[in-house]
Coordinates of N, CA, C and O and ligand atoms in Angstrom, one line a residue:
M461 N 0.8 -1.2 0.0 CA 0.0 0.0 0.0 C 0.9 1.3 0.0 O 1.9 1.3 0.7
A462 N 0.4 2.2 -0.8 CA 1.2 3.5 -0.8 C 1.3 4.2 0.5 O 0.3 4.2 1.3
T463 N 2.4 4.8 0.8 CA 2.5 5.6 2.1 C 1.6 6.8 2.0 O 1.3 7.3 0.8
I464 N 1.3 7.4 3.1 CA 0.6 8.7 3.1 C 1.3 9.8 2.3 O 0.7 10.6 1.6
F465 N 2.7 9.7 2.3 CA 3.4 10.7 1.6 C 3.3 10.5 0.1 O 3.3 11.4 -0.7
S466 N 3.3 9.2 -0.3 CA 3.2 8.9 -1.8 C 1.8 9.4 -2.2 O 1.6 9.9 -3.3
R467 N 0.8 9.3 -1.4 CA -0.6 9.7 -1.7 C -0.6 11.2 -1.8 O -1.3 11.8 -2.6
I468 N 0.2 11.9 -0.9 CA 0.2 13.4 -1.0 C 0.9 13.8 -2.3 O 0.4 14.7 -3.0
I469 N 2.0 13.1 -2.6 CA 2.8 13.4 -3.9 C 1.9 13.2 -5.1 O 1.9 14.0 -6.0
A470 N 1.1 12.2 -5.0 CA 0.2 11.9 -6.2 C -1.0 12.8 -6.2 O -1.8 12.8 -7.2
G471 N -1.2 13.6 -5.2 CA -2.3 14.6 -5.2 C -3.6 13.9 -4.7 O -4.7 14.6 -4.7
E472 N -3.6 12.7 -4.2 CA -4.8 12.1 -3.7 C -5.2 12.6 -2.3 O -6.3 12.6 -1.9
I473 N -4.2 13.1 -1.6 CA -4.4 13.8 -0.3 C -3.8 15.2 -0.4 O -2.7 15.4 -0.9
P474 N -4.6 16.2 0.0 CA -4.1 17.6 -0.2 C -2.9 17.9 0.7 O -2.7 17.3 1.8
S475 N -2.1 18.8 0.2 CA -0.9 19.3 1.0 C -0.6 20.7 0.6 O -1.1 21.2 -0.4
Y476 N 0.1 21.4 1.5 CA 0.6 22.7 1.2 C 2.0 22.6 0.6 O 3.0 22.6 1.3
K477 N 2.0 22.5 -0.7 CA 3.3 22.3 -1.4 C 4.2 23.6 -1.3 O 3.7 24.7 -1.5
V478 N 5.5 23.4 -1.1 CA 6.4 24.5 -1.2 C 7.4 24.4 -2.3 O 7.9 25.4 -2.8
A479 N 7.7 23.2 -2.7 CA 8.6 23.0 -3.9 C 8.5 21.6 -4.4 O 8.1 20.7 -3.6
E480 N 8.9 21.4 -5.6 CA 8.9 20.1 -6.2 C 9.9 20.1 -7.4 O 10.0 21.1 -8.1
N481 N 10.5 18.9 -7.6 CA 11.2 18.7 -8.9 C 10.9 17.2 -9.2 O 10.0 16.6 -8.7
E482 N 11.7 16.7 -10.2 CA 11.4 15.3 -10.6 C 11.5 14.3 -9.5 O 10.8 13.3 -9.5
Q483 N 12.4 14.5 -8.6 CA 12.7 13.5 -7.6 C 12.2 13.7 -6.2 O 12.0 12.8 -5.4
F484 N 11.9 15.0 -5.9 CA 11.5 15.3 -4.5 C 10.3 16.2 -4.5 O 10.0 17.0 -5.4
Y485 N 9.6 16.2 -3.3 CA 8.4 17.0 -3.1 C 8.6 17.6 -1.7 O 9.0 16.8 -0.7
A486 N 8.3 18.9 -1.5 CA 8.4 19.5 -0.2 C 7.1 20.2 0.1 O 6.5 20.8 -0.7
F487 N 6.6 20.0 1.4 CA 5.3 20.5 1.8 C 5.3 20.7 3.3 O 6.2 20.2 4.0
L488 N 4.3 21.5 3.7 CA 4.3 21.9 5.1 C 3.8 20.7 6.0 O 2.9 20.0 5.6
D489 N 4.5 20.5 7.1 CA 4.1 19.5 8.1 C 2.7 19.9 8.6 O 2.5 21.1 9.0
I490 N 1.8 19.0 8.7 CA 0.5 19.3 9.2 C 0.4 19.6 10.7 O -0.5 20.2 11.2
N491 N 1.4 19.1 11.4 CA 1.5 19.4 12.9 C 2.8 20.1 13.2 O 3.7 19.5 13.8
P492 N 2.9 21.3 12.8 CA 4.2 22.0 12.8 C 4.8 22.3 14.1 O 4.0 22.7 15.0
M493 N 6.1 22.2 14.3 CA 6.8 22.6 15.5 C 7.0 24.1 15.4 O 7.2 24.7 16.5
A494 N 6.9 24.7 14.2 CA 7.1 26.1 14.1 C 6.4 26.5 12.7 O 6.3 25.6 11.9
K495 N 6.1 27.8 12.6 CA 5.6 28.2 11.3 C 6.6 28.0 10.2 O 7.8 28.4 10.4
G496 N 6.3 27.3 9.1 CA 7.2 27.0 8.1 C 7.9 25.7 8.2 O 8.7 25.3 7.3
H497 N 7.5 24.9 9.2 CA 8.0 23.5 9.3 C 7.7 22.7 8.1 O 6.5 22.5 7.8
T498 N 8.7 22.3 7.4 CA 8.5 21.7 6.1 C 9.1 20.3 6.1 O 10.1 20.0 6.7
L499 N 8.5 19.4 5.3 CA 9.0 18.0 5.1 C 9.5 17.9 3.6 O 8.8 18.3 2.7
V500 N 10.7 17.3 3.5 CA 11.2 17.1 2.1 C 11.2 15.5 1.9 O 11.8 14.8 2.8
V501 N 10.5 15.0 0.9 CA 10.5 13.6 0.7 C 10.9 13.2 -0.7 O 10.6 14.0 -1.7
P502 N 11.5 12.1 -0.9 CA 11.8 11.6 -2.2 C 10.5 11.0 -2.8 O 9.7 10.4 -2.1
K503 N 10.3 11.2 -4.1 CA 9.1 10.6 -4.8 C 9.2 9.1 -4.8 O 8.2 8.4 -4.7
Q504 N 10.4 8.6 -4.8 CA 10.6 7.1 -4.7 C 10.3 6.7 -3.3 O 10.8 7.3 -2.4
E505 N 9.5 5.7 -3.2 CA 9.0 5.3 -1.8 C 10.1 4.4 -1.2 O 10.2 3.2 -1.4
I506 N 10.9 5.0 -0.3 CA 11.9 4.3 0.4 C 11.7 4.7 1.9 O 11.6 5.9 2.2
D507 N 11.6 3.7 2.8 CA 11.3 4.0 4.2 C 12.4 4.7 4.9 O 12.3 5.8 5.4
Y508 N 13.6 4.1 4.9 CA 14.7 4.6 5.7 C 15.7 5.5 4.9 O 16.2 5.0 3.9
I509 N 15.9 6.7 5.5 CA 16.7 7.6 4.7 C 18.1 7.1 4.3 O 18.5 7.4 3.2
F510 N 18.7 6.3 5.1 CA 20.0 5.8 4.8 C 20.0 4.6 3.9 O 21.0 4.0 3.6
D511 N 18.8 4.2 3.4 CA 18.7 3.2 2.3 C 18.6 3.9 1.0 O 18.6 3.2 -0.1
L512 N 18.5 5.2 1.0 CA 18.6 5.9 -0.3 C 20.1 5.7 -0.9 O 21.0 5.7 -0.1
N513 N 20.2 5.6 -2.2 CA 21.5 5.4 -2.7 C 22.2 6.8 -2.6 O 21.6 7.8 -2.4
D514 N 23.6 6.7 -2.7 CA 24.4 7.9 -2.4 C 24.0 9.1 -3.2 O 23.9 10.2 -2.7
K515 N 23.7 8.9 -4.5 CA 23.4 10.0 -5.4 C 22.1 10.6 -5.0 O 22.0 11.9 -4.9
L516 N 21.1 9.8 -4.7 CA 19.8 10.3 -4.4 C 19.8 11.1 -3.0 O 19.2 12.1 -2.8
L517 N 20.6 10.5 -2.1 CA 20.7 11.1 -0.8 C 21.4 12.5 -0.9 O 21.0 13.5 -0.3
A518 N 22.4 12.5 -1.7 CA 23.2 13.8 -1.9 C 22.2 14.8 -2.6 O 22.2 16.0 -2.2
E519 N 21.5 14.4 -3.6 CA 20.5 15.3 -4.3 C 19.4 15.7 -3.3 O 19.0 16.9 -3.4
M520 N 19.0 14.9 -2.4 CA 18.0 15.3 -1.5 C 18.5 16.4 -0.5 O 17.8 17.3 -0.2
T521 N 19.8 16.3 -0.2 CA 20.4 17.3 0.7 C 20.5 18.6 -0.1 O 20.2 19.7 0.5
V522 N 20.8 18.6 -1.3 CA 21.0 19.8 -2.1 C 19.6 20.4 -2.3 O 19.4 21.7 -2.2
F523 N 18.6 19.6 -2.6 CA 17.2 20.1 -2.7 C 16.7 20.7 -1.4 O 16.1 21.8 -1.4
S524 N 17.0 20.1 -0.3 CA 16.6 20.6 1.0 C 17.3 21.9 1.3 O 16.7 22.8 1.9
K525 N 18.6 22.0 0.9 CA 19.3 23.3 1.1 C 18.6 24.5 0.4 O 18.4 25.6 0.9
K526 N 18.1 24.2 -0.8 CA 17.4 25.2 -1.6 C 16.0 25.6 -0.9 O 15.7 26.7 -0.8
V527 N 15.3 24.6 -0.4 CA 14.1 24.8 0.2 C 14.3 25.6 1.5 O 13.6 26.5 1.9
A528 N 15.4 25.2 2.3 CA 15.7 25.8 3.5 C 16.0 27.3 3.3 O 15.6 28.2 4.1
A529 N 16.7 27.6 2.3 CA 17.0 29.0 2.0 C 15.7 29.8 1.7 O 15.6 31.0 2.2
A530 N 14.8 29.2 1.1 CA 13.5 29.9 0.8 C 12.7 30.0 2.1 O 12.1 31.1 2.3
I531 N 12.7 29.0 3.0 CA 12.0 29.1 4.2 C 12.6 30.3 5.1 O 11.9 31.1 5.6
E532 N 13.9 30.3 5.1 CA 14.6 31.3 5.9 C 14.2 32.8 5.4 O 14.2 33.7 6.2
K533 N 14.0 32.9 4.1 CA 13.5 34.2 3.6 C 12.1 34.5 4.0 O 11.7 35.7 4.2
A534 N 11.3 33.5 4.0 CA 9.8 33.7 4.2 C 9.4 33.7 5.6 O 8.3 34.3 5.9
V535 N 10.2 33.1 6.5 CA 9.7 33.0 7.9 C 10.8 33.6 8.8 O 12.0 33.2 8.7
P536 N 10.5 34.6 9.7 CA 11.5 35.1 10.6 C 12.1 34.0 11.5 O 11.4 33.3 12.2
C537 N 13.4 33.8 11.4 CA 14.1 32.8 12.2 C 15.6 33.0 12.2 O 16.1 33.8 11.4
K538 N 16.3 32.4 13.2 CA 17.7 32.5 13.2 C 18.4 31.6 12.2 O 19.3 32.0 11.5
R539 N 17.9 30.4 12.1 CA 18.3 29.5 11.0 C 17.3 28.3 10.9 O 16.3 28.3 11.6
I540 N 17.6 27.4 10.0 CA 16.7 26.3 9.8 C 17.3 25.0 10.4 O 18.4 24.6 10.0
G541 N 16.6 24.5 11.4 CA 17.1 23.2 12.0 C 16.7 22.1 11.1 O 15.7 22.1 10.4
V542 N 17.5 21.0 11.1 CA 17.3 19.9 10.2 C 17.2 18.6 11.1 O 18.0 18.4 12.0
M543 N 16.2 17.8 10.9 CA 16.0 16.7 11.7 C 15.4 15.5 10.9 O 14.7 15.7 9.9
V544 N 15.9 14.3 11.2 CA 15.3 13.1 10.6 C 14.9 12.2 11.7 O 15.7 11.9 12.6
I545 N 13.6 11.8 11.7 CA 13.2 10.8 12.7 C 12.6 9.6 11.9 O 13.3 8.6 11.8
G546 N 11.5 9.8 11.3 CA 11.0 8.7 10.4 C 10.3 7.6 11.1 O 10.1 6.5 10.5
L547 N 9.9 7.7 12.4 CA 9.3 6.6 13.1 C 7.8 6.6 12.9 O 7.1 5.5 13.1
E548 N 7.2 7.7 12.4 CA 5.8 7.8 12.3 C 5.3 7.4 10.8 O 4.4 6.6 10.7
V549 N 6.0 7.9 9.9 CA 5.6 7.6 8.5 C 6.8 6.9 7.8 O 7.9 7.4 7.7
P550 N 6.5 5.7 7.3 CA 7.6 4.9 6.7 C 8.0 5.3 5.3 O 7.9 4.5 4.3
H551 N 8.3 6.5 5.1 CA 8.7 7.1 3.8 C 9.7 8.2 4.2 O 9.3 9.2 4.8
A552 N 10.9 8.0 3.7 CA 12.0 8.9 4.2 C 11.6 10.4 4.0 O 11.0 10.8 3.1
H553 N 12.0 11.2 5.0 CA 11.7 12.6 5.0 C 12.6 13.4 5.9 O 13.0 12.9 6.9
I554 N 13.0 14.6 5.4 CA 13.8 15.5 6.2 C 12.9 16.6 6.7 O 12.1 17.2 6.0
H555 N 13.0 16.8 8.1 CA 12.2 18.0 8.6 C 13.1 19.2 8.5 O 14.3 19.2 8.9
L556 N 12.6 20.3 8.0 CA 13.2 21.6 8.0 C 12.4 22.5 8.9 O 11.2 22.8 8.6
I557 N 13.0 23.0 10.0 CA 12.3 23.7 11.0 C 12.9 25.0 11.3 O 14.1 25.1 11.8
P558 N 12.2 26.1 11.1 CA 12.7 27.4 11.5 C 12.9 27.5 13.0 O 11.9 27.2 13.7
I559 N 14.1 27.9 13.4 CA 14.3 28.0 14.9 C 15.0 29.3 15.3 O 15.6 30.0 14.5
Q560 N 14.7 29.7 16.5 CA 15.4 30.8 17.2 C 16.4 30.3 18.1 O 17.4 31.0 18.4
K561 N 16.2 29.2 18.7 CA 17.1 28.6 19.8 C 17.0 27.1 19.8 O 16.1 26.5 19.2
E562 N 18.0 26.5 20.5 CA 18.1 25.0 20.5 C 16.8 24.4 20.9 O 16.3 23.4 20.3
G563 N 16.1 24.9 21.9 CA 14.9 24.3 22.5 C 13.8 24.2 21.5 O 12.9 23.4 21.7
D564 N 13.9 25.0 20.4 CA 12.8 25.0 19.4 C 12.8 23.6 18.7 O 11.8 23.3 18.0
M565 N 13.8 22.8 18.8 CA 13.9 21.5 18.1 C 13.4 20.4 19.0 O 13.5 19.2 18.6
S566 N 13.0 20.7 20.2 CA 12.6 19.6 21.1 C 11.4 19.0 20.7 O 10.3 19.6 20.5
L567 N 11.4 17.6 20.7 CA 10.2 16.9 20.2 C 9.1 16.9 21.2 O 8.0 16.6 20.9
T568 N 9.4 17.3 22.4 CA 8.3 17.4 23.4 C 7.6 18.7 23.4 O 6.6 18.9 24.1
N569 N 8.0 19.7 22.6 CA 7.3 20.9 22.4 C 5.9 20.7 21.9 O 5.8 19.8 21.0
P570 N 4.9 21.5 22.3 CA 3.6 21.3 21.7 C 3.7 21.7 20.3 O 4.4 22.7 19.9
R571 N 2.9 21.0 19.4 CA 2.8 21.4 18.0 C 1.9 22.6 17.9 O 1.0 22.8 18.7
L572 N 2.0 23.4 16.8 CA 1.2 24.5 16.6 C -0.1 24.1 15.9 O -0.2 23.1 15.2
N573 N -1.2 24.8 16.2 CA -2.5 24.6 15.6 C -2.7 25.7 14.6 O -3.2 26.8 15.0
L574 N -2.5 25.5 13.4 CA -2.6 26.6 12.4 C -3.9 26.4 11.6 O -4.3 25.3 11.4
L575 N -4.5 27.5 11.1 CA -5.7 27.4 10.3 C -5.2 27.2 8.8 O -4.1 27.5 8.5
G576 N -6.2 26.7 8.0 CA -5.9 26.4 6.6 C -5.3 27.6 5.9 O -4.3 27.5 5.1
D577 N -5.9 28.8 6.1 CA -5.4 29.9 5.3 C -4.0 30.4 5.8 O -3.2 31.0 5.1
E578 N -3.7 30.1 7.1 CA -2.3 30.4 7.6 C -1.3 29.5 6.9 O -0.2 29.9 6.4
F579 N -1.6 28.2 6.8 CA -0.7 27.2 6.1 C -0.6 27.7 4.6 O 0.5 27.7 4.1
A580 N -1.7 28.1 4.0 CA -1.6 28.5 2.6 C -0.7 29.7 2.4 O 0.1 29.8 1.5
K581 N -0.8 30.7 3.3 CA 0.0 31.9 3.2 C 1.5 31.6 3.4 O 2.3 32.1 2.7
I582 N 1.8 30.8 4.4 CA 3.2 30.4 4.6 C 3.7 29.6 3.4 O 4.8 29.9 2.9
A583 N 3.0 28.7 2.9 CA 3.4 27.9 1.7 C 3.7 28.8 0.5 O 4.7 28.7 -0.2
E584 N 2.8 29.8 0.3 CA 2.9 30.7 -0.8 C 4.2 31.5 -0.6 O 5.0 31.7 -1.6
A585 N 4.4 32.0 0.6 CA 5.6 32.9 0.9 C 6.9 32.1 0.6 O 7.9 32.6 0.1
I586 N 6.9 30.8 1.0 CA 8.1 30.0 0.8 C 8.3 29.7 -0.7 O 9.4 29.9 -1.3
R587 N 7.2 29.3 -1.4 CA 7.2 29.0 -2.8 C 7.8 30.2 -3.6 O 8.6 30.1 -4.5
D588 N 7.4 31.4 -3.2 CA 7.8 32.7 -3.9 C 9.3 32.9 -3.8 O 9.9 33.6 -4.5
N589 N 9.9 32.2 -2.8 CA 11.4 32.4 -2.6 C 12.2 31.3 -3.1 O 13.5 31.3 -2.9
V590 N 11.6 30.2 -3.6 CA 12.4 29.1 -4.1 C 13.0 29.5 -5.4 O 12.3 29.9 -6.3
K591 N 14.3 29.4 -5.5 CA 15.0 29.8 -6.7 C 15.2 28.6 -7.6 O 15.5 27.5 -7.2
Ligands
5GP883 P1 8.3 11.3 11.8 O1 8.0 10.1 10.9 O2 9.5 12.0 11.2 O3 8.4 10.9 13.2 O4 7.1 12.3 11.7 C1 6.3 12.4 10.6 C2 5.8 13.8 10.4 O5 4.9 13.8 9.4 C3 5.1 14.4 11.6 O6 5.8 15.7 12.0 C4 3.7 14.6 11.2 O7 3.1 15.8 11.7 C5 3.8 14.7 9.7 N1 2.6 14.2 9.0 C6 2.1 12.9 9.2 N2 1.0 12.8 8.4 C7 0.9 13.9 7.7 C8 0.0 14.3 6.6 O8 -0.9 13.6 6.2 N3 0.3 15.5 6.0 C9 1.3 16.3 6.4 N4 1.4 17.5 5.8 N5 2.2 16.0 7.4 C10 2.0 14.8 8.0

């Protein structure tokens, strides 16, 4: 069965897309740790990030760098924190999280409750800055 992220990439489940190319899809996390919290996923359905071949993993890092630069322009923050967990959804993904301080990366922090139009505005602002 397709993962929830494959279904998002296929457009079967809606998402707030921020960037896409042939190999990767980036969209806002639905339970964000901060405004602009983005997930980058490979279109190829691979569960564990370190099972990606070297080329794809390197390209995913470069794609994430581009998305992170756009988030940094769109959302006030000190920098973009990078995290990989992958215990919830079995489809490799990199979390890009705008942070002000170390504690902003804590998994025990409450997630934000954003409205649909807030997600839409953030996604649009990030998209506008993707080079
Ligand atoms: P992890 O697998 O890295 O532990 O966490 C999965 C992440 O995916 C979580 O931050 C969760 O909020 C996010 N997530 C799970 N399901 C969906 C979904 O259907 N849409 C979006 N946009 N994010 C999701």
